[in-house]
Amino acid sequence: AQSVTQLGSHVSVSEGALVLLRCNYSSSVPPYLFWYVQYPNQGLQLLLKYTSAATLVKGINGFEAEFKKSETSFHLTKPSAHMSDAAEYFCAVTRPTGNKLIFGAGTRLAVHP
Amino acid sequence: EAQVTQNPRYLITVTGKKLTVTCSQNMNHEYMSWYRQDPGLGLRQIYYSMNVEVTDKGDVPEGYKVSRKEKRNFPLILESPSPNQTSLYFCASSLTSGGTVYTQYFGPGTRLTVL
């Protein structure tokens, strides 16, 4: 069985500060991992994905994530937060031949001036 | 523009009144899926479809029905809605190959309230 744990349901950072959103996964097979972002009153938008190629994955809007097998982690980072980054972020896992995404509970990111 | 569309975006209804939420994609994707989003639970899969006339249950299928008569459409049917089905619903679609589902693209969501 697969599962995802996102540590911290709410994270608050200052504009310009480092953003770090944590995601740990459990999977009995090599996983595919995703980060999605949900802006208020909108659907989910893919930020980035790991599909067994490079372990450091770069996404849109300056975000990146690193797959660490030994730590079963896929944390999302951005060097400098912007006010427009305020949103809810979801980590998700699937098997390479899987037909559904298993989502974490989400982390709401607040960015203050 | 490549997209997944859902209608309606907002719906308030009463217990027991049958309703349908439509989902349509214009990307010729084989795979389509429905999720519900609830606070603190993330998104959970309700039903999915690997292709036309092929549907299967996800993690929380009780109280829902789906059909896949055309490749582009995947409606979600609530025959007798109950208050515990009040939620935010998302439709998603994806290409597939040899059973592998690739990146899923999501619709804008339908906020359903059942009184």
mmCIF file of C-alpha atoms in Angstrom, chain A residues 38-89:
data_model
loop_
_atom_site.group_PDB
_atom_site.id
_atom_site.type_symbol
_atom_site.label_atom_id
_atom_site.label_comp_id
_atom_site.label_asym_id
_atom_site.label_seq_id
_atom_site.Cartn_x
_atom_site.Cartn_y
_atom_site.Cartn_z
ATOM 1 C CA GLN A 38 -4.197 24.751 -5.486
ATOM 2 C CA TYR A 39 -4.823 28.482 -5.528
ATOM 3 C CA PRO A 40 -8.017 29.753 -3.886
ATOM 4 C CA ASN A 41 -11.143 28.702 -5.767
ATOM 5 C CA GLN A 42 -9.144 26.936 -8.443
ATOM 6 C CA GLY A 43 -8.315 23.388 -9.441
ATOM 7 C CA LEU A 44 -5.026 21.585 -8.942
ATOM 8 C CA GLN A 45 -2.044 22.592 -11.053
ATOM 9 C CA LEU A 46 0.986 20.367 -11.467
ATOM 10 C CA LEU A 47 4.121 21.950 -9.987
ATOM 11 C CA LEU A 48 6.584 19.162 -10.656
ATOM 12 C CA LYS A 49 6.937 15.395 -10.825
ATOM 13 C CA TYR A 50 9.506 12.681 -10.191
ATOM 14 C CA THR A 51 9.329 9.653 -12.461
ATOM 15 C CA SER A 52 12.626 7.878 -11.730
ATOM 16 C CA ALA A 53 14.926 10.075 -13.759
ATOM 17 C CA ALA A 54 16.930 12.843 -12.048
ATOM 18 C CA THR A 55 16.406 12.949 -8.287
ATOM 19 C CA LEU A 56 16.400 16.754 -8.208
ATOM 20 C CA VAL A 57 13.335 17.935 -10.052
ATOM 21 C CA LYS A 58 12.698 21.513 -11.087
ATOM 22 C CA GLY A 59 9.183 22.763 -11.546
ATOM 23 C CA ILE A 60 7.292 25.893 -12.361
ATOM 24 C CA ASN A 61 7.451 29.184 -10.464
ATOM 25 C CA GLY A 62 10.944 28.483 -9.092
ATOM 26 C CA PHE A 63 9.997 25.409 -7.059
ATOM 27 C CA GLU A 64 12.071 22.261 -6.893
ATOM 28 C CA ALA A 65 11.991 18.980 -5.017
ATOM 29 C CA GLU A 66 14.521 16.290 -4.297
ATOM 30 C CA PHE A 67 13.707 12.591 -4.187
ATOM 31 C CA LYS A 68 15.601 10.931 -1.337
ATOM 32 C CA LYS A 69 15.016 7.211 -1.311
ATOM 33 C CA SER A 70 16.928 6.624 1.923
ATOM 34 C CA GLU A 71 14.679 9.105 3.725
ATOM 35 C CA THR A 72 11.511 8.282 1.735
ATOM 36 C CA SER A 73 11.086 12.010 1.264
ATOM 37 C CA PHE A 74 10.177 14.396 -1.517
ATOM 38 C CA HIS A 75 10.309 17.843 0.087
ATOM 39 C CA LEU A 76 9.361 20.935 -1.906
ATOM 40 C CA THR A 77 11.549 24.033 -1.722
ATOM 41 C CA LYS A 78 11.761 27.523 -3.125
ATOM 42 C CA PRO A 79 14.666 29.816 -2.243
ATOM 43 C CA SER A 80 12.645 33.026 -1.949
ATOM 44 C CA ALA A 81 8.931 33.160 -1.229
ATOM 45 C CA HIS A 82 6.655 35.519 -3.088
ATOM 46 C CA MET A 83 3.249 36.720 -2.001
ATOM 47 C CA SER A 84 1.742 34.929 -5.006
ATOM 48 C CA ASP A 85 2.965 31.574 -3.629
ATOM 49 C CA ALA A 86 0.248 31.607 -0.978
ATOM 50 C CA ALA A 87 -1.819 28.509 -1.746
ATOM 51 C CA GLU A 88 -2.409 24.935 -0.663
ATOM 52 C CA TYR A 89 0.155 22.373 -1.744
#
